[in-house]
GROMACS .gro file of C-alpha atoms in nm:
model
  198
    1UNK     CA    1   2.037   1.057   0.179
    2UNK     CA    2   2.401   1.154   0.168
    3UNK     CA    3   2.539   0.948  -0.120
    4UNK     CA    4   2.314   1.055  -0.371
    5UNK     CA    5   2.295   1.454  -0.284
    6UNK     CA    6   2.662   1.472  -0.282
    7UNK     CA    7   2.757   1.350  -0.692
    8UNK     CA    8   2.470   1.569  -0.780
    9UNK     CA    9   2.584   1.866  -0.598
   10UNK     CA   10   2.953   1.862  -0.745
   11UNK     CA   11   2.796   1.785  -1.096
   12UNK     CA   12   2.606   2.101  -1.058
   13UNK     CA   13   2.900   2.287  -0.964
   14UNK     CA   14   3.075   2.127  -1.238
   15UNK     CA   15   2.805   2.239  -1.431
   16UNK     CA   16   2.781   2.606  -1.283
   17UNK     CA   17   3.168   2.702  -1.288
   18UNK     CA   18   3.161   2.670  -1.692
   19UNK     CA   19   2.927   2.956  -1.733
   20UNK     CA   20   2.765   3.024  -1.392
   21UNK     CA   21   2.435   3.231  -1.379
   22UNK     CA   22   2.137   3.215  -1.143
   23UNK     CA   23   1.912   3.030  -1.323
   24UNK     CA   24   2.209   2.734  -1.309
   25UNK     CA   25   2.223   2.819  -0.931
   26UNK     CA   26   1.859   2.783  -0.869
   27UNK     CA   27   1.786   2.450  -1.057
   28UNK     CA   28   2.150   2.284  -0.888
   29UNK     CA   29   1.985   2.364  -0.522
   30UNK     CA   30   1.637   2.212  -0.619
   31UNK     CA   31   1.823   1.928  -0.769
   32UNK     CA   32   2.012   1.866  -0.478
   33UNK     CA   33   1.709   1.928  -0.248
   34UNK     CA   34   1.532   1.653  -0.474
   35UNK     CA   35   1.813   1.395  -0.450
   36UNK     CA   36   1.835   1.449  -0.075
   37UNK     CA   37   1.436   1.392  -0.025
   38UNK     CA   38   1.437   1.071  -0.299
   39UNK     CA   39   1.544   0.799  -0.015
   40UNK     CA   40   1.247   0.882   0.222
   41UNK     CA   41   0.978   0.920  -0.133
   42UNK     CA   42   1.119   0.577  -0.217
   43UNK     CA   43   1.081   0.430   0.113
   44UNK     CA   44   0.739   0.582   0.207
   45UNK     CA   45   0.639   0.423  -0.114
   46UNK     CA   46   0.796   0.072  -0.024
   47UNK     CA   47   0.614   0.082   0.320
   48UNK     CA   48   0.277   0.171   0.148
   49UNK     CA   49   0.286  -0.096  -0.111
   50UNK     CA   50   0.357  -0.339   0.198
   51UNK     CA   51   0.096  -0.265   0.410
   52UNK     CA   52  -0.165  -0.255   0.086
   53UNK     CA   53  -0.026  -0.634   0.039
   54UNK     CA   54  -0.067  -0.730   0.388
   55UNK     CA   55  -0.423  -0.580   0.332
   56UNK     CA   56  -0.487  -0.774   0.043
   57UNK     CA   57  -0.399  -1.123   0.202
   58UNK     CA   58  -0.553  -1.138   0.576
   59UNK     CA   59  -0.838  -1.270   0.463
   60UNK     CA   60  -0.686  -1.566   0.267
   61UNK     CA   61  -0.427  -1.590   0.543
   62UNK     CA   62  -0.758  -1.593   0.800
   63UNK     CA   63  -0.941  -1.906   0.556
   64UNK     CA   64  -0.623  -2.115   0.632
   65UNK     CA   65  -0.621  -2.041   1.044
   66UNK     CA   66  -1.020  -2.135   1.017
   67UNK     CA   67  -0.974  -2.431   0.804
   68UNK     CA   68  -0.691  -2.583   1.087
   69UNK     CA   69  -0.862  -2.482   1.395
   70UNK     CA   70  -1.187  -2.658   1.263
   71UNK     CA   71  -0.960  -2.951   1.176
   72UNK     CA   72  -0.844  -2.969   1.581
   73UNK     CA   73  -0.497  -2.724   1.620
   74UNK     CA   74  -0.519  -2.471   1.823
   75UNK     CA   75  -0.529  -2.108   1.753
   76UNK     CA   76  -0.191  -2.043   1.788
   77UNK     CA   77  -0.095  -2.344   1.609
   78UNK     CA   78  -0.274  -2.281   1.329
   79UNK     CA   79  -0.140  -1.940   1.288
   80UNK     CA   80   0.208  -2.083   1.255
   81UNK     CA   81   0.072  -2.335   0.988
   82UNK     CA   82  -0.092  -2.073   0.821
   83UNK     CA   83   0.215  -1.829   0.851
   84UNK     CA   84   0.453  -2.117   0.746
   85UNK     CA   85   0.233  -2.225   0.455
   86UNK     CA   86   0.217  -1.849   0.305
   87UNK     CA   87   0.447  -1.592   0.165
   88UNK     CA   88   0.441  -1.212   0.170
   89UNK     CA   89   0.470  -0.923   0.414
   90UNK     CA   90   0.188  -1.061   0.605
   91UNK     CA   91   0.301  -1.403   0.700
   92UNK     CA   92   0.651  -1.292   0.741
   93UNK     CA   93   0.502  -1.086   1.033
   94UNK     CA   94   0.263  -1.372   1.185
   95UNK     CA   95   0.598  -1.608   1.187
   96UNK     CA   96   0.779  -1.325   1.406
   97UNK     CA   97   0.446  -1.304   1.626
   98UNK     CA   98   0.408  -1.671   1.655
   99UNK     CA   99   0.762  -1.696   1.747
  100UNK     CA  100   0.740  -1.378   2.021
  101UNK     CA  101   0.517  -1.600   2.164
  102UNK     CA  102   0.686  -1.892   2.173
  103UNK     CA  103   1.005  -1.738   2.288
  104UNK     CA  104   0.774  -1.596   2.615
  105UNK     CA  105   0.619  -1.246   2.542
  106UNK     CA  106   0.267  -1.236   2.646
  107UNK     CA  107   0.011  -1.280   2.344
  108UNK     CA  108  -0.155  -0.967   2.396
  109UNK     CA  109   0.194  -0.851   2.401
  110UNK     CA  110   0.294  -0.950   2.119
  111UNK     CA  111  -0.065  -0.861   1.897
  112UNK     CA  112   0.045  -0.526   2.039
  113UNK     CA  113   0.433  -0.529   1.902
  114UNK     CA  114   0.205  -0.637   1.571
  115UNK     CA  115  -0.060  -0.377   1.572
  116UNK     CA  116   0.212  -0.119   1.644
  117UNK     CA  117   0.405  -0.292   1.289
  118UNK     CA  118   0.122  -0.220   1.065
  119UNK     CA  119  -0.105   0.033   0.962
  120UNK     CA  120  -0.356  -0.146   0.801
  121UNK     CA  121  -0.697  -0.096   0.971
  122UNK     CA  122  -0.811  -0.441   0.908
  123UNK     CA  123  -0.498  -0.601   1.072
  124UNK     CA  124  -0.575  -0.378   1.351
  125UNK     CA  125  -0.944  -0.461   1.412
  126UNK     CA  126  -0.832  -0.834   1.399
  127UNK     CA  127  -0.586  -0.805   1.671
  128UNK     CA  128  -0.841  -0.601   1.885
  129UNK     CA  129  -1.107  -0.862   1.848
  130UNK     CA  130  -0.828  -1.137   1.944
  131UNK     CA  131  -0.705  -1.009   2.227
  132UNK     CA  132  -1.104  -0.922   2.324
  133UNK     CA  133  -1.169  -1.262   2.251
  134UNK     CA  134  -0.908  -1.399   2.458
  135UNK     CA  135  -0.952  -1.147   2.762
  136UNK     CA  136  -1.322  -1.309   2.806
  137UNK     CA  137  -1.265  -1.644   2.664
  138UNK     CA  138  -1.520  -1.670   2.394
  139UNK     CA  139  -1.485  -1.857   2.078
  140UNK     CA  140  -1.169  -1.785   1.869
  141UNK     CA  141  -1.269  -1.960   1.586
  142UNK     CA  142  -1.607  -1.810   1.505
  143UNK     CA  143  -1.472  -1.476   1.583
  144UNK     CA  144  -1.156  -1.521   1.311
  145UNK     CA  145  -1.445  -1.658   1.069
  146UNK     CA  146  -1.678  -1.365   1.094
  147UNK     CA  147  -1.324  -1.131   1.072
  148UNK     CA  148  -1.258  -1.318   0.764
  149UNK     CA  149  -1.561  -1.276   0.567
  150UNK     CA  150  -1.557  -0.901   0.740
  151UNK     CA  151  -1.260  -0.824   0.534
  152UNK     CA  152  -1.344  -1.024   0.229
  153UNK     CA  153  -1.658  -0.776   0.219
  154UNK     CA  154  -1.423  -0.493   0.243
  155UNK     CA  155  -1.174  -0.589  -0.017
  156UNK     CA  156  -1.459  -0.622  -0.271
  157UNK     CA  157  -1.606  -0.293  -0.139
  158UNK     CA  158  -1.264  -0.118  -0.212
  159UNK     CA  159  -1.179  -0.324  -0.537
  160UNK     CA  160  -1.530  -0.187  -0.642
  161UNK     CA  161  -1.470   0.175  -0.520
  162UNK     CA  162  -1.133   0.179  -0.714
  163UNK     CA  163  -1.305   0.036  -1.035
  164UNK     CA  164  -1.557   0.350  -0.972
  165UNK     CA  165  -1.263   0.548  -0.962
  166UNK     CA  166  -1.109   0.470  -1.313
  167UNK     CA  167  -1.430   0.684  -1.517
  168UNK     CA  168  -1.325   0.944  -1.346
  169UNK     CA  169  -0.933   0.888  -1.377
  170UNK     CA  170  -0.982   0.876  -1.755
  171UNK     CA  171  -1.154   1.197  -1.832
  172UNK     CA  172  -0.812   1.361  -1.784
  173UNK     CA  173  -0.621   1.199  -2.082
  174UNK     CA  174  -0.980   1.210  -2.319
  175UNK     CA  175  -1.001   1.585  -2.241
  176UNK     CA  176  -0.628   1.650  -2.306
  177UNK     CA  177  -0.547   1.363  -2.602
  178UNK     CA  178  -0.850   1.250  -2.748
  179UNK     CA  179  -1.119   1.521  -2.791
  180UNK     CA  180  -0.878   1.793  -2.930
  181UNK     CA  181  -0.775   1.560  -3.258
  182UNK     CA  182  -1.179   1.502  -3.242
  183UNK     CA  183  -1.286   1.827  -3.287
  184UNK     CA  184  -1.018   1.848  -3.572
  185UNK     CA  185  -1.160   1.537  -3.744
  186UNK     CA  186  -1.487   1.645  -3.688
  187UNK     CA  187  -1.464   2.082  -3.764
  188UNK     CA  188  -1.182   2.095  -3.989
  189UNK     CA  189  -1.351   1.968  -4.317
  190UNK     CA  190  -1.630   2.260  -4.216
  191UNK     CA  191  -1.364   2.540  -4.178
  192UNK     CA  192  -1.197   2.409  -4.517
  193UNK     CA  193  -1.518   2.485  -4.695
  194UNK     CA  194  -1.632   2.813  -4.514
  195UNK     CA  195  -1.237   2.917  -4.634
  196UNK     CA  196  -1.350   2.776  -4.990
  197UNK     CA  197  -1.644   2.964  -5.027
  198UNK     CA  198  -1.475   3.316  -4.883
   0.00000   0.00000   0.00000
């Protein structure tokens, strides 16, 4: 925030000493107000795109701990096989969970130090009903199946609401590109021969 402000703000006044007026004035402060906000746009777009990927692979990641509790590990074993055995943002954090754990936080304590990572609402409602399912002892394993095909239904439901989205995303470049060199195509021929006949 302070390296890249500062060579802007001494080209500007490089800039604004040659012939300085206050048009020159007014676009070096907004440039210099830009380069001082670009860090935190950049960053804010970083942690977005993360927590969409970590999104995207809980229920994959949630396949794997089903598939190795069924095949005899326990829950918290299989989420270290499953963290191990993936890559991305999501298992990165299960590895740091798994290893609060082992290290002696609590494991509600540390689902909480993960809920309060992320902001993905599915992560979220899978921690709740883990530490719900652990609080009254029922079965971990059917409840991190139904969570699994719980979020595979809402991936599809937002991959489908996003592909709904791109009719509407288009009509912007047809109205502004394509339909004005249409109506040329299609009306100048017309015009040519109402000129012709005038």
């Amino acid at each position: 925030k302070i390296l890249i402000p500062v060579p802007v703000a001494m080209l500007m006044i490089k800039v604004a000493f040659v012939s300085p007026t206050p048009m020159k004035a007014i676009i070096g402060l907004a440039a210099i107000t830009v380069a001082y906000f670009v860090p935190d746009l950049l960053l804010s777009s970083r942690a977005k795109e993360r927590q969409d990927e970590m999104q995207r692979s809980l229920p994959d990641l949630l396949d794997k701990v089903v598939i190795t509790i069924e095949a005899g590990l326990g829950f918290e074993a299989s989420l270290a096989n499953a963290a191990d055995s993936g890559s991305g943002p999501l298992a990165d954090e299960f590895v740091r969970t798994v290893q609060d754990i082992r290290l002696g936080m609590s494991r509600r304590a540390a689902y909480e130090s993960l809920q309060a990572r992320t902001t993905s609402e599915d992560i979220h409602s899978f921690l709740r009903g883990l530490i719900q399912a652990e609080e009254h002892g029922s079965s971990i394993s059917g409840m991190v199946r139904i969570q699994s095909e719980e979020m595979r239904m809402k991936r599809k439901l937002r991959a489908e609401a996003k592909a709904g989205q791109v009719s509407v995303k288009l009509l912007g470049p047809l109205m502004a590109c394509i339909f004005p060199v249409l109506f040329i195509v299609v009306l100048a021929p017309g015009i040519m021969h109402a000129f012709d006949t005038l």
